[in-house]
């Protein structure tokens, strides 16, 4: 009994000391995880910034709208004011045709091109200088006997003479000559498939099937890339047996399966090549109306054709129009806004003679909200990246892009 009394007394004293209340447990740490929760995952390391991409973005951010739009125009050399227009319109590049090289010696042509490049000193962004030097019927440079004793051979003739070896050897000579003159982009190879001598495009192809065309494209890309010469695969989505679009529209009635099984094969081969090399090719889009993709618009103005090229074939390089001055386009851009429509469709470079009228219309379309400036930015960034890949721009130790063109004068 005495023992029970002592225990009771001790309990009463303890409760009295605590004010008649039980002692609360220590407070739990705020937001503490449950006892059985797994340990927190470490934060993922920040993705490293590509210095070239950062420099490209900085260069883009420093350009005015007029300068960005000008970079998207790869134009025929005008008969007058070619030197002045380089800076007046902030042009992305000049395309040489036979009229621009006729009767000039190699040295005279070198000096002419160098004078254009010198005009880009203030902007620090050199020009693309292009030429259609396919060989055969389309030879803008080698057709001048003062520059080469005979024009380069057509793809078909080379293939019949020695297949890949003959193609590579002439591509090597071509690349050396063009680079020496100052040309940095060859609008070749022709990736079209044509096996019928009656086709308009036949003489500009190997004359073989899609496997032969893919091998030809790969050989030309390999050599031109090795010499730092830009390549342009044409004429997407494949010219087939369509008629000449210089004078009017050509409507392609073939099925989508035909394109996948035939016409796309050489282009896909070239796209895969570009994915493996730091200098990838560009793609030129034709003016053919390809009904299985877009029955209403020429391919060059069709968002759907460009979606197929980008999303289904996986091409992320520069896309350019065929010459917008061709008759096949005029009926579909009656308001004169062919360049605006081509950029809305997804092109990055606009090939045209009429740039003096088209550039202001593109600028106006952006200012009026008809064409988002983000479209211009995306295209301009691709063009600037291609110029970097071509070696026209280089990254300094300070992380800036500068021109590699040597001043002339």
PDB file of C-alpha atoms in Angstrom, residues 225 273-281 385-386 388-390:
ATOM      1  CA  UNK A 225      32.095  19.383 -98.991  1.00  0.00           C
ATOM      2  CA  UNK A 273      24.960  12.927 -95.666  1.00  0.00           C
ATOM      3  CA  UNK A 274      24.396  16.407 -94.255  1.00  0.00           C
ATOM      4  CA  UNK A 275      23.483  14.971 -90.862  1.00  0.00           C
ATOM      5  CA  UNK A 276      26.916  13.301 -90.727  1.00  0.00           C
ATOM      6  CA  UNK A 277      28.988  16.313 -91.806  1.00  0.00           C
ATOM      7  CA  UNK A 278      29.488  19.826 -90.415  1.00  0.00           C
ATOM      8  CA  UNK A 279      28.810  21.372 -93.840  1.00  0.00           C
ATOM      9  CA  UNK A 280      25.441  20.182 -95.072  1.00  0.00           C
ATOM     10  CA  UNK A 281      23.750  20.890 -98.406  1.00  0.00           C
ATOM     11  CA  UNK A 385      24.701  29.238 -89.655  1.00  0.00           C
ATOM     12  CA  UNK A 386      25.297  28.094 -93.247  1.00  0.00           C
ATOM     13  CA  UNK A 388      29.551  29.858 -90.632  1.00  0.00           C
ATOM     14  CA  UNK A 389      29.689  26.272 -91.908  1.00  0.00           C
ATOM     15  CA  UNK A 390      30.992  27.538 -95.270  1.00  0.00           C
TER      16      UNK A 390
END
